[in-house]
Amino acid sequence: MSKQFSLPKQAETPGITAYGGSGATRNSRPADRGLHQVAEQLFFYFFAALSAISAFLAVTRKNPVVSVVWLISCMFSLAVIYVLLNAFFLAAVQVIVYAGAILMLFVFVIMMLNLKTGMIGQMRNLGLKFIGLIVTLIILRQFYSAIKGTGALLDLPPEVAADFGQASAVGELMFSQYLYPLELMAVLLLVAIVGALVLAGKEQP
């Protein structure tokens, strides 16, 4: 890809550069700025590859506990990518909500159900495999559309780009444009809690 990933630059004040130096040294640090961008890109591609590999291993391991561990690795990698994009609020939510709460709930449910390694991966139904292949192709098509449309994000107005990933911007969108999906999410969480209680109260044979 010809476009480079870099953190949004901070606003510069007269006599002070975005890197903390004075105006007299602004032209004396091109090598430092280039090294900063290279390191930033290396971090991005490393954690992007780690998240993809972790996600693949999470869905291919037969041991459910091992799958959850790889899923936690994927969530932490995504949180680092959010940090590289200066979306610190989204990074905190990624770690606290997903890696800290939901995945721990997965671990407790797996241990409560006492799933054995042999119980995973016993499906040999060709129809289910065909449906899984179709769903995979649809997801890959969505990924391609998302990657192809990233160029439009580079043309955002400065005031919109400055609020990217901030708590105020996320809260404003959540309670205005996405109010109904937020309410539906609350209903889904309620259904999940009721389902967990039903599973916990179910007597083992």
Tab-separated table of C-alpha atoms in Angstrom:
chain	number	residue	atom	x	y	z
A	1	MET	CA	0.000	0.000	0.000
A	2	SER	CA	1.289	3.420	-0.872
A	3	LYS	CA	-0.360	5.185	2.053
A	4	GLN	CA	1.495	5.208	5.323
A	5	PHE	CA	-0.001	4.887	8.760
A	6	SER	CA	1.062	7.620	11.139
A	7	LEU	CA	-0.211	9.235	14.290
A	8	PRO	CA	-2.089	12.528	13.928
A	9	LYS	CA	0.282	15.448	14.336
A	10	GLN	CA	-0.249	17.759	17.248
A	11	ALA	CA	-0.863	21.425	16.651
A	12	GLU	CA	2.334	23.451	16.551
A	13	THR	CA	2.719	26.739	18.363
A	14	PRO	CA	5.087	29.504	17.231
A	15	GLY	CA	8.632	28.619	18.152
A	16	ILE	CA	7.710	25.128	19.401
A	17	THR	CA	7.491	22.073	17.211
A	18	ALA	CA	5.199	19.089	17.670
A	19	TYR	CA	8.163	17.104	18.939
A	20	GLY	CA	8.922	19.429	21.819
A	21	GLY	CA	11.818	21.305	20.230
A	22	SER	CA	12.177	24.986	19.488
A	23	GLY	CA	11.702	26.672	16.153
A	24	ALA	CA	15.451	26.972	15.685
A	25	THR	CA	15.851	23.202	15.770
A	26	ARG	CA	12.839	22.433	13.605
A	27	ASN	CA	14.933	21.684	10.548
A	28	SER	CA	17.640	19.860	12.479
A	29	ARG	CA	15.636	16.727	13.255
A	30	PRO	CA	14.424	15.241	9.964
A	31	ALA	CA	16.204	11.984	10.775
A	32	ASP	CA	14.436	11.740	14.147
A	33	ARG	CA	11.046	12.321	12.540
A	34	GLY	CA	11.765	9.711	9.882
A	35	LEU	CA	12.891	7.201	12.521
A	36	HIS	CA	9.729	7.905	14.523
A	37	GLN	CA	7.513	7.188	11.506
A	38	VAL	CA	9.402	3.996	10.634
A	39	ALA	CA	9.131	2.694	14.210
A	40	GLU	CA	5.454	3.601	14.255
A	41	GLN	CA	4.793	1.662	11.055
A	42	LEU	CA	6.760	-1.344	12.314
A	43	PHE	CA	4.681	-1.407	15.498
A	44	PHE	CA	1.471	-1.125	13.474
A	45	TYR	CA	2.268	-3.964	11.064
A	46	PHE	CA	3.611	-6.184	13.858
A	47	PHE	CA	0.499	-5.895	16.014
A	48	ALA	CA	-1.795	-6.079	12.970
A	49	ALA	CA	-0.153	-9.373	11.969
A	50	LEU	CA	-0.268	-10.587	15.578
A	51	SER	CA	-3.991	-9.830	15.818
A	52	ALA	CA	-4.714	-11.703	12.564
A	53	ILE	CA	-2.628	-14.724	13.607
A	54	SER	CA	-4.189	-14.771	17.081
A	55	ALA	CA	-7.698	-14.617	15.611
A	56	PHE	CA	-6.890	-17.519	13.258
A	57	LEU	CA	-5.486	-19.627	16.100
A	58	ALA	CA	-8.495	-18.775	18.282
A	59	VAL	CA	-10.908	-20.397	15.823
A	60	THR	CA	-8.711	-23.368	14.893
A	61	ARG	CA	-7.671	-24.700	18.341
A	62	LYS	CA	-9.627	-27.662	19.682
A	63	ASN	CA	-8.991	-26.799	23.320
A	64	PRO	CA	-11.519	-24.064	24.238
A	65	VAL	CA	-9.295	-22.575	26.950
A	66	VAL	CA	-6.403	-22.217	24.502
A	67	SER	CA	-8.787	-20.568	22.033
A	68	VAL	CA	-9.770	-17.993	24.655
A	69	VAL	CA	-6.092	-17.263	25.393
A	70	TRP	CA	-5.430	-16.548	21.722
A	71	LEU	CA	-8.558	-14.389	21.611
A	72	ILE	CA	-7.203	-12.355	24.531
A	73	SER	CA	-3.967	-11.886	22.571
A	74	CYS	CA	-6.007	-10.643	19.608
A	75	MET	CA	-7.881	-8.130	21.776
A	76	PHE	CA	-4.688	-6.736	23.305
A	77	SER	CA	-3.150	-6.369	19.832
A	78	LEU	CA	-6.175	-4.376	18.682
A	79	ALA	CA	-5.861	-2.169	21.762
A	80	VAL	CA	-2.251	-1.359	20.840
A	81	ILE	CA	-3.385	-0.418	17.316
A	82	TYR	CA	-5.950	1.961	18.829
A	83	VAL	CA	-3.170	3.544	20.894
A	84	LEU	CA	-1.082	4.038	17.749
A	85	LEU	CA	-4.069	5.854	16.230
A	86	ASN	CA	-4.359	8.097	19.324
A	87	ALA	CA	-7.747	6.536	20.135
A	88	PHE	CA	-6.946	6.047	23.812
A	89	PHE	CA	-10.576	5.762	24.916
A	90	LEU	CA	-11.246	2.937	22.459
A	91	ALA	CA	-8.025	1.225	23.568
A	92	ALA	CA	-9.123	1.384	27.211
A	93	VAL	CA	-12.572	0.020	26.344
A	94	GLN	CA	-10.956	-2.759	24.309
A	95	VAL	CA	-8.832	-3.882	27.260
A	96	ILE	CA	-11.323	-3.346	30.103
A	97	VAL	CA	-14.527	-4.563	28.434
A	98	TYR	CA	-13.377	-7.206	25.968
A	99	ALA	CA	-10.093	-8.599	27.306
A	100	GLY	CA	-10.957	-7.937	30.938
A	101	ALA	CA	-14.648	-8.758	31.274
A	102	ILE	CA	-16.167	-10.616	28.335
A	103	LEU	CA	-13.278	-13.016	27.763
A	104	MET	CA	-13.065	-13.779	31.468
A	105	LEU	CA	-16.773	-14.606	31.274
A	106	PHE	CA	-15.964	-16.959	28.388
A	107	VAL	CA	-13.373	-18.714	30.550
A	108	PHE	CA	-15.821	-19.137	33.442
A	109	VAL	CA	-18.550	-20.481	31.136
A	110	ILE	CA	-16.131	-22.949	29.514
A	111	MET	CA	-14.971	-24.194	32.904
A	112	MET	CA	-18.549	-24.360	34.187
A	113	LEU	CA	-19.713	-26.422	31.192
A	114	ASN	CA	-16.603	-28.618	31.561
A	115	LEU	CA	-16.030	-28.891	27.819
A	116	LYS	CA	-13.546	-31.553	26.809
A	117	THR	CA	-11.085	-31.240	23.953
A	118	GLY	CA	-12.728	-34.154	22.161
A	119	MET	CA	-16.086	-32.370	22.152
A	120	ILE	CA	-14.719	-29.623	19.912
A	121	GLY	CA	-14.397	-30.191	16.211
A	122	GLN	CA	-16.528	-33.348	15.935
A	123	MET	CA	-18.831	-31.811	13.324
A	124	ARG	CA	-18.308	-33.397	9.916
A	125	ASN	CA	-21.469	-32.133	8.249
A	126	LEU	CA	-20.661	-30.951	4.728
A	127	GLY	CA	-23.637	-28.599	4.755
A	128	LEU	CA	-22.306	-26.752	7.792
A	129	LYS	CA	-18.866	-26.548	6.211
A	130	PHE	CA	-20.375	-25.074	3.050
A	131	ILE	CA	-22.293	-22.488	5.089
A	132	GLY	CA	-19.098	-21.654	6.975
A	133	LEU	CA	-17.263	-21.146	3.679
A	134	ILE	CA	-19.989	-18.779	2.421
A	135	VAL	CA	-19.894	-16.768	5.668
A	136	THR	CA	-16.097	-16.580	5.444
A	137	LEU	CA	-16.256	-15.240	1.881
A	138	ILE	CA	-18.826	-12.623	2.925
A	139	ILE	CA	-16.603	-11.480	5.815
A	140	LEU	CA	-13.558	-11.285	3.528
A	141	ARG	CA	-15.603	-9.219	1.064
A	142	GLN	CA	-16.505	-6.808	3.876
A	143	PHE	CA	-12.848	-6.580	4.895
A	144	TYR	CA	-11.902	-5.749	1.311
A	145	SER	CA	-14.547	-3.009	1.130
A	146	ALA	CA	-13.369	-1.563	4.457
A	147	ILE	CA	-9.713	-1.520	3.371
A	148	LYS	CA	-10.601	-0.031	-0.006
A	149	GLY	CA	-12.582	2.752	1.663
A	150	THR	CA	-9.866	3.798	4.124
A	151	GLY	CA	-8.718	6.516	1.723
A	152	ALA	CA	-11.840	8.531	2.526
A	153	LEU	CA	-10.801	8.652	6.186
A	154	LEU	CA	-7.660	10.569	5.250
A	155	ASP	CA	-9.772	13.459	3.905
A	156	LEU	CA	-11.655	14.138	7.150
A	157	PRO	CA	-11.898	17.753	8.340
A	158	PRO	CA	-9.323	18.681	11.007
A	159	GLU	CA	-11.974	19.100	13.719
A	160	VAL	CA	-13.335	15.596	13.026
A	161	ALA	CA	-9.882	14.003	12.893
A	162	ALA	CA	-8.926	15.657	16.195
A	163	ASP	CA	-11.898	14.021	17.981
A	164	PHE	CA	-11.207	10.526	16.627
A	165	GLY	CA	-11.416	7.950	19.404
A	166	GLN	CA	-12.085	10.496	22.137
A	167	ALA	CA	-14.688	9.805	24.819
A	168	SER	CA	-16.712	12.923	23.966
A	169	ALA	CA	-17.010	12.037	20.277
A	170	VAL	CA	-17.909	8.411	21.001
A	171	GLY	CA	-20.529	9.432	23.585
A	172	GLU	CA	-22.112	11.986	21.264
A	173	LEU	CA	-22.460	9.458	18.436
A	174	MET	CA	-23.615	6.710	20.782
A	175	PHE	CA	-26.533	8.711	22.190
A	176	SER	CA	-27.524	10.424	18.939
A	177	GLN	CA	-27.052	8.448	15.724
A	178	TYR	CA	-26.627	5.030	17.376
A	179	LEU	CA	-29.182	5.274	20.184
A	180	TYR	CA	-31.349	2.386	18.948
A	181	PRO	CA	-28.407	-0.020	18.423
A	182	LEU	CA	-27.277	0.895	21.944
A	183	GLU	CA	-30.681	-0.047	23.356
A	184	LEU	CA	-30.661	-3.302	21.380
A	185	MET	CA	-27.235	-4.052	22.821
A	186	ALA	CA	-28.664	-3.679	26.318
A	187	VAL	CA	-31.403	-6.195	25.443
A	188	LEU	CA	-28.790	-8.626	24.106
A	189	LEU	CA	-26.804	-8.314	27.327
A	190	LEU	CA	-29.959	-9.056	29.318
A	191	VAL	CA	-30.591	-12.166	27.199
A	192	ALA	CA	-26.978	-13.256	27.740
A	193	ILE	CA	-27.321	-12.848	31.517
A	194	VAL	CA	-30.547	-14.883	31.563
A	195	GLY	CA	-28.897	-17.568	29.422
A	196	ALA	CA	-25.913	-17.723	31.771
A	197	LEU	CA	-28.256	-18.158	34.749
A	198	VAL	CA	-30.110	-20.951	32.952
A	199	LEU	CA	-26.846	-22.742	32.164
A	200	ALA	CA	-25.605	-22.288	35.726
A	201	GLY	CA	-28.818	-23.697	37.196
A	202	LYS	CA	-28.968	-26.658	34.813
A	203	GLU	CA	-28.309	-29.924	36.590
A	204	GLN	CA	-25.480	-32.003	35.240
A	205	PRO	CA	-26.425	-35.639	34.411
